[in-house]
PDB file of C-alpha atoms in Angstrom:
ATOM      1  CA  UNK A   1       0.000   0.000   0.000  1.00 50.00           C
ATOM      2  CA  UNK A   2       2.454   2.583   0.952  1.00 53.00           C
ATOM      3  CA  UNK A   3       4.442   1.881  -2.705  1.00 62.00           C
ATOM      4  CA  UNK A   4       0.977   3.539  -4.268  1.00 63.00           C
ATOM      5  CA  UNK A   5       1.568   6.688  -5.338  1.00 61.00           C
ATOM      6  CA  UNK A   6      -2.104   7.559  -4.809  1.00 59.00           C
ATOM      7  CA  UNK A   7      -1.735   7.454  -1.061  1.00 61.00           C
ATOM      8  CA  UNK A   8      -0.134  11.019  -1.611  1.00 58.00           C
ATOM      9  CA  UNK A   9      -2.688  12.690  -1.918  1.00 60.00           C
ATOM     10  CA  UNK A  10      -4.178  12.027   1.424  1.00 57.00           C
ATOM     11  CA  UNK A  11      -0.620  12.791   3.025  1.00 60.00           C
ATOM     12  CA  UNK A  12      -2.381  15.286   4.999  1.00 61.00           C
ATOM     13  CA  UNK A  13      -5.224  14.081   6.675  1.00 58.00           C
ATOM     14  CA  UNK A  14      -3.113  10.613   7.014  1.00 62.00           C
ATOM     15  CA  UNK A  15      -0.382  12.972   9.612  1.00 60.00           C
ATOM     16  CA  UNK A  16      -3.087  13.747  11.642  1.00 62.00           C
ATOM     17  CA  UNK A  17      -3.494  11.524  15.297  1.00 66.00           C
ATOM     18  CA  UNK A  18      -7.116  11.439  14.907  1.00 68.00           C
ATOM     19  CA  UNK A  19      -8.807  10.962  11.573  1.00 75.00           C
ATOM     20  CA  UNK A  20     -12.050  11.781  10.489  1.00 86.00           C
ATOM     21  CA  UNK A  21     -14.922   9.828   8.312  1.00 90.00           C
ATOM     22  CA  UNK A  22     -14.959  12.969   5.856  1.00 88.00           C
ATOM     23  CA  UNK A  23     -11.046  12.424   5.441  1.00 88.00           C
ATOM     24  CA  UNK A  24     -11.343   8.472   5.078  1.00 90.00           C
ATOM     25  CA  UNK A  25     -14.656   9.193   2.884  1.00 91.00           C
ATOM     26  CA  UNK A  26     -12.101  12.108   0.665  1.00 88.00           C
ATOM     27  CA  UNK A  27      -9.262  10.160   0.709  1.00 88.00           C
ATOM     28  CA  UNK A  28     -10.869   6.294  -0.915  1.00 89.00           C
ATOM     29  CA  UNK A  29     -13.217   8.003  -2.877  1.00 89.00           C
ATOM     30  CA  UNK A  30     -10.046  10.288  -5.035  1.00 86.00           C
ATOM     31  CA  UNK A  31      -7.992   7.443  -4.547  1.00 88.00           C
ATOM     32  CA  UNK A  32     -10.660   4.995  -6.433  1.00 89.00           C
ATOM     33  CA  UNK A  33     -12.502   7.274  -8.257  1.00 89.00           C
ATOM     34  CA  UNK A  34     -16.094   5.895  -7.065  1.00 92.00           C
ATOM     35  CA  UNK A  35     -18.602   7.147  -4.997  1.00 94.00           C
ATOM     36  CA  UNK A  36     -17.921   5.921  -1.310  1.00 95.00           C
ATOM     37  CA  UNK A  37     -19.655   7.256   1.638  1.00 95.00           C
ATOM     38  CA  UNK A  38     -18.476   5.964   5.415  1.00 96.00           C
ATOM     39  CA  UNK A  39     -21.620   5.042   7.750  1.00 94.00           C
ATOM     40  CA  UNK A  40     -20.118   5.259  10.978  1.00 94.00           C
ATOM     41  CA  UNK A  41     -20.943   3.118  14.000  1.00 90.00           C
ATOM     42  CA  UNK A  42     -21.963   0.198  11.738  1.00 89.00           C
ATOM     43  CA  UNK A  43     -23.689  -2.343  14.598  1.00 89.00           C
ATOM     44  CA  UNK A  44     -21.779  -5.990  14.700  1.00 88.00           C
ATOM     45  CA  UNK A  45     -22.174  -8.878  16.728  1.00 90.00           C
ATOM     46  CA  UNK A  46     -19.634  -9.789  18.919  1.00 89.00           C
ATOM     47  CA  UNK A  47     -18.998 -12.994  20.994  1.00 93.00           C
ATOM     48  CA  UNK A  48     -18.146 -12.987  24.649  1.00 91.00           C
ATOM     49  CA  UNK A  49     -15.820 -15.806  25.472  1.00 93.00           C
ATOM     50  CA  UNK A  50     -17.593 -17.912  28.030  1.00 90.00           C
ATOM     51  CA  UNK A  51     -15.288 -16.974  31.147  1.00 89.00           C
ATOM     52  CA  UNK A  52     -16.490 -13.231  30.333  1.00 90.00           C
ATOM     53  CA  UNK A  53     -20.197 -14.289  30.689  1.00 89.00           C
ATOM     54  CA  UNK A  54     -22.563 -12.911  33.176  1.00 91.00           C
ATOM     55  CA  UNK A  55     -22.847 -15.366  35.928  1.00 89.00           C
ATOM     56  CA  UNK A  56     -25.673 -14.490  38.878  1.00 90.00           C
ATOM     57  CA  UNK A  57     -24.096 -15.288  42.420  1.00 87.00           C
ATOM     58  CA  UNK A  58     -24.348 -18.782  43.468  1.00 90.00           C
ATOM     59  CA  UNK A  59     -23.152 -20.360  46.779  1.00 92.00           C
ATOM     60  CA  UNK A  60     -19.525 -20.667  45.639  1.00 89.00           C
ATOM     61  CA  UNK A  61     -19.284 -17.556  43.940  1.00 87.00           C
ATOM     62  CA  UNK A  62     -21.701 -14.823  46.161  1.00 88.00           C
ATOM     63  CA  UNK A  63     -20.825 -12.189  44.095  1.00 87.00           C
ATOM     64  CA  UNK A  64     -21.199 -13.608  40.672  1.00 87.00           C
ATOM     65  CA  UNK A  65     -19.486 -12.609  37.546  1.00 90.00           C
ATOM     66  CA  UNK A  66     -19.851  -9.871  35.163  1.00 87.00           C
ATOM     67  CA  UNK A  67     -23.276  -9.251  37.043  1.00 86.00           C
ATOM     68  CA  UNK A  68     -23.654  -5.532  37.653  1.00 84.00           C
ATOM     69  CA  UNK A  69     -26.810  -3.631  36.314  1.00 83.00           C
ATOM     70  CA  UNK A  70     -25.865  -1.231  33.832  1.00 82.00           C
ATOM     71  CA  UNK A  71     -22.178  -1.941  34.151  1.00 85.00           C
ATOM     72  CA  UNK A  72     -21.168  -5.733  33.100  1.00 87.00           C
ATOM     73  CA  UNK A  73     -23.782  -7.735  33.085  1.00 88.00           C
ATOM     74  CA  UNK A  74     -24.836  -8.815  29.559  1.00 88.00           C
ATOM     75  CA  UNK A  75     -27.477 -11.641  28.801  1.00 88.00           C
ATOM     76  CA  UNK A  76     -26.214 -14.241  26.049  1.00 89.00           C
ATOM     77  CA  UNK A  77     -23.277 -15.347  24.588  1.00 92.00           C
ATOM     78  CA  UNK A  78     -22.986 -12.187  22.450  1.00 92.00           C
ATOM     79  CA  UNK A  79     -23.594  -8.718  22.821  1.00 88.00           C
ATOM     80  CA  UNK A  80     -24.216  -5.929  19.820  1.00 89.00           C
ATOM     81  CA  UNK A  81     -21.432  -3.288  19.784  1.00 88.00           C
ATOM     82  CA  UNK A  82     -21.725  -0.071  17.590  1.00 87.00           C
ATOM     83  CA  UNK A  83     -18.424   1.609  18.164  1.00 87.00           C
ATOM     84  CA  UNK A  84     -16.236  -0.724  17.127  1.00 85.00           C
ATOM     85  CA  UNK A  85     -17.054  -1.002  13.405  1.00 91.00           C
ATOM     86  CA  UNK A  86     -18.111   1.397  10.427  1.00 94.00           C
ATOM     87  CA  UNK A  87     -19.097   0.926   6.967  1.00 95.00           C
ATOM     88  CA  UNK A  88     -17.920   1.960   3.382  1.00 95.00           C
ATOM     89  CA  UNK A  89     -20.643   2.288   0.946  1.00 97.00           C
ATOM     90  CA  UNK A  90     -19.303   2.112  -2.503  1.00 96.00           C
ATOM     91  CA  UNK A  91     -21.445   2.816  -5.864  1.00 92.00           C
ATOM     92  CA  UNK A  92     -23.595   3.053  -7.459  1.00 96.00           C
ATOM     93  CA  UNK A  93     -21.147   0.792  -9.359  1.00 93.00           C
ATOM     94  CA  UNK A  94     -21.245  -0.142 -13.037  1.00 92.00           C
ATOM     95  CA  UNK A  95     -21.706  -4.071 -13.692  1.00 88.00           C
ATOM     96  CA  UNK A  96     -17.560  -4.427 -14.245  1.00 88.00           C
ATOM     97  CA  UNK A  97     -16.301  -2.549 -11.532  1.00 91.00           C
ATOM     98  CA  UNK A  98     -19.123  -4.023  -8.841  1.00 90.00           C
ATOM     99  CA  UNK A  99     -17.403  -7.810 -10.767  1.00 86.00           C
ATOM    100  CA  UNK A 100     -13.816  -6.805 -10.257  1.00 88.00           C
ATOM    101  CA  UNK A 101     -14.369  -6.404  -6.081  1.00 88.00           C
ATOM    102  CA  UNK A 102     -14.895 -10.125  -6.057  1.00 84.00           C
ATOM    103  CA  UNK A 103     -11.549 -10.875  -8.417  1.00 80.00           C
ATOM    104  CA  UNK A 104      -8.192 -12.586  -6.772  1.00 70.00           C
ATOM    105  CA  UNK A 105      -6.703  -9.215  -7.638  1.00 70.00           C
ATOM    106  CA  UNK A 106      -9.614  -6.769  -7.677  1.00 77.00           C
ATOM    107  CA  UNK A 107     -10.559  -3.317  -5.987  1.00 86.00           C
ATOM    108  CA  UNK A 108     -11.460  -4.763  -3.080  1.00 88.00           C
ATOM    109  CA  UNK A 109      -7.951  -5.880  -1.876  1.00 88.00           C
ATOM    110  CA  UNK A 110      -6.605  -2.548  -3.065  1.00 89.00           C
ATOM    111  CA  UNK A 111      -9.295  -0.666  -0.994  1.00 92.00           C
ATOM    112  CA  UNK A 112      -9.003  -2.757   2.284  1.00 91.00           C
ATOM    113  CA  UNK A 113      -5.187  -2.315   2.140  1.00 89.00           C
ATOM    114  CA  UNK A 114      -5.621   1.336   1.757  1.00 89.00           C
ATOM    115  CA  UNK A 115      -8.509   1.894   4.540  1.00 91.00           C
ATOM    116  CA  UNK A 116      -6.463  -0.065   6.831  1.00 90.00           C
ATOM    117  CA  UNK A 117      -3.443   1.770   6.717  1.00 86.00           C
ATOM    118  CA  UNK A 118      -5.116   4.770   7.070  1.00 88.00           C
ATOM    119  CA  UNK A 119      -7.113   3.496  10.159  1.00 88.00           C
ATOM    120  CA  UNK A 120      -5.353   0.533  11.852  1.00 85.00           C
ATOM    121  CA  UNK A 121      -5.929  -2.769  12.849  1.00 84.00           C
ATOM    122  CA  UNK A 122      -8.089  -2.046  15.748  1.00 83.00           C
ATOM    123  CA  UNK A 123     -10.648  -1.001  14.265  1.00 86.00           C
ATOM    124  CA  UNK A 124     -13.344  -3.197  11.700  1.00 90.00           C
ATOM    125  CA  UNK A 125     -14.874  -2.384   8.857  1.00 94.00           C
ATOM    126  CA  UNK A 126     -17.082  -3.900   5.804  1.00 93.00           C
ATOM    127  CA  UNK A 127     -17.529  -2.217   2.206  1.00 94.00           C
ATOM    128  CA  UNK A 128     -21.492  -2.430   1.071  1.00 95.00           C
ATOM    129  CA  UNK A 129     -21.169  -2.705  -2.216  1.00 94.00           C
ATOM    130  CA  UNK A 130     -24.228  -0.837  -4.769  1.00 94.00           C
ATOM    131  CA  UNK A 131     -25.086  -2.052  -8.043  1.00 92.00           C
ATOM    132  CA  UNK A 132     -26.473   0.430 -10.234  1.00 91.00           C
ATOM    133  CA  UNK A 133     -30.326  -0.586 -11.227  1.00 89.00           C
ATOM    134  CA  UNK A 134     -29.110  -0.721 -15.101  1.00 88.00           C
ATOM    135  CA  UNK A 135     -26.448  -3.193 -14.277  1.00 85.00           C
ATOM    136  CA  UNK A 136     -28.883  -5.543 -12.117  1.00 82.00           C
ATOM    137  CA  UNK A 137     -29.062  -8.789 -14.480  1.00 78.00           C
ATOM    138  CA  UNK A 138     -31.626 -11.476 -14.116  1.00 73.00           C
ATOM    139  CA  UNK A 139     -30.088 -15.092 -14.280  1.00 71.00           C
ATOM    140  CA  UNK A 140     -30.305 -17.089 -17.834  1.00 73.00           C
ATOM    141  CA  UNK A 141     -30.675 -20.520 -18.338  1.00 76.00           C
ATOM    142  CA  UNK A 142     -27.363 -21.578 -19.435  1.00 78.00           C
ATOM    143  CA  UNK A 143     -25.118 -19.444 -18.134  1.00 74.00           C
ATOM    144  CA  UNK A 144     -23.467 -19.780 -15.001  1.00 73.00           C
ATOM    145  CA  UNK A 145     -24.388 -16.381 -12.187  1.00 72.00           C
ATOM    146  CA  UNK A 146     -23.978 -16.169  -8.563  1.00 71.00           C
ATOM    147  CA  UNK A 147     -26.775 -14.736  -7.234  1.00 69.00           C
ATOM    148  CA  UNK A 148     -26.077 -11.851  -5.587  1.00 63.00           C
ATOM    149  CA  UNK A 149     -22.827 -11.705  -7.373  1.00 68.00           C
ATOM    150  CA  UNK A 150     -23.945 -11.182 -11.304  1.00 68.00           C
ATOM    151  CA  UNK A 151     -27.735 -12.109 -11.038  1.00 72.00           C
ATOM    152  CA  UNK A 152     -30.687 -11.674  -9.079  1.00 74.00           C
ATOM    153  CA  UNK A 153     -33.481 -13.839  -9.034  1.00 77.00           C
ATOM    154  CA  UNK A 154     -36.056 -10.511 -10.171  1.00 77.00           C
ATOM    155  CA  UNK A 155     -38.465 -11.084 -12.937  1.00 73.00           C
ATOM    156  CA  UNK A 156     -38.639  -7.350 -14.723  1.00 76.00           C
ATOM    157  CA  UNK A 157     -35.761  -4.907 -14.778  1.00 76.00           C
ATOM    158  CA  UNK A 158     -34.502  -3.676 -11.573  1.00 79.00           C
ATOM    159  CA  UNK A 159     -36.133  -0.466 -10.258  1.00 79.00           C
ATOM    160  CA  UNK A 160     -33.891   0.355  -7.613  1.00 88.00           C
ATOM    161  CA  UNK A 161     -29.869   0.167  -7.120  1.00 90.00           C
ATOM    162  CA  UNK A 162     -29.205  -3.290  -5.173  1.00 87.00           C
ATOM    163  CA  UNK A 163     -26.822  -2.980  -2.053  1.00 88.00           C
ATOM    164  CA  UNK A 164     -27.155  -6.774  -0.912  1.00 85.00           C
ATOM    165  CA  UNK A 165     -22.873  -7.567  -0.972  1.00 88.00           C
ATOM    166  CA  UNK A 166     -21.682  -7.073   1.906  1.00 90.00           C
ATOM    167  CA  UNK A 167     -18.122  -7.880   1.912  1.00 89.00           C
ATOM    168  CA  UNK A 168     -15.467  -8.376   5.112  1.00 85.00           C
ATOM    169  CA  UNK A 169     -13.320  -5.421   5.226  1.00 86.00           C
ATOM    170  CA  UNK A 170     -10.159  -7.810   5.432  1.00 78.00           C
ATOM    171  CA  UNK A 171      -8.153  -9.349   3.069  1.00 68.00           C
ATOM    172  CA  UNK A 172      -7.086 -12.958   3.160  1.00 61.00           C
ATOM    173  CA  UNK A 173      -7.346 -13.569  -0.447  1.00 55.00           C
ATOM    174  CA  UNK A 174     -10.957 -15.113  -0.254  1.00 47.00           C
ATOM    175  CA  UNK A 175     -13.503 -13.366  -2.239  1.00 47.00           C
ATOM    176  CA  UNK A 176     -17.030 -14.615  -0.263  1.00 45.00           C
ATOM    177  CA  UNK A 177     -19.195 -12.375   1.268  1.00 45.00           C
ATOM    178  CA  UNK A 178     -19.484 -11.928   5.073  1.00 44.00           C
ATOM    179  CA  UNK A 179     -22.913 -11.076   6.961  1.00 42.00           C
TER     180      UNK A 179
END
């Protein structure tokens, strides 16, 4: 990422100890000339190991664990956290750049690798992906689509921009979708 010329032009906002959404938003969007809008506070589930669960008091443990009211005490195995991640929401896309976010080599590694230098590993992210309506193709017996990918299973011509793929903003050289 660094070797990218591109990265230049966001020098400034880059020096800075704490970076904003309208710098990341400025910085992607000249750097891969598309649209891209950051949604901050993007909710995720996250899973609580089971020696971090809340545990009412009991005879060997009167206090419990991680069972405070309004301070630690969290029902379930999970818990939904909305600081922790944001979102980048890229398109409306044409049908062959929306495509080349799913290739070995596409956008999408090129994009992650740039967002994460600029924010650091601590922080998660995911890129929503938009397919302009006039790109949406319906699936055609005989040729081979992933739904959701190249083809969605609508019967007339798409009146809206679809925003379904959802993709893990980390690379590790797998292309599937995350939830």
């Amino acid at each position: 990422m660094s070797d990218d010329p591109r990265i230049l032009t966001a020098a400034g906002p880059l020096s800075r100890r704490v970076r904003s959404a309208g710098a990341l938003r400025r910085m992607a969007a000249a750097m891969f000339a598309m649209p891209i809008e950051v949604i901050e506070l993007a909710p995720r589930w996250i899973r609580i190991d089971e020696d971090e669960q809340t545990r009412l008091a009991t005879a060997a443990d009167p206090q419990g664990t991680f069972a405070q009211l309004g301070v630690s005490a969290v029902v379930g195995a999970s818990t939904c956290d909305v600081a922790g991640r944001f979102r980048l929401r890229v398109g409306p896309l044409d049908g062959a750049t929306f495509r080349s976010f799913f290739e070995q080599e596409g956008v999408r590694r090129r994009l992650v690798e740039a967002v994460r230098f600029a924010v650091g590993p601590s922080v998660d992210f995911d890129i929503q992906l938009v397919l302009h309506r006039d790109a949406v193709a319906r699936p055609r017996l005989g040729e081979a689509t992933m739904v959701s990918r190249d083809g969605w299973m609508i019967a007339a011509a798409a009146a809206q921009d679809r925003d379904d793929a959802v993709l893990a903003g980390r690379w590790t050289g797998a292309v599937a979708a995350s939830t």
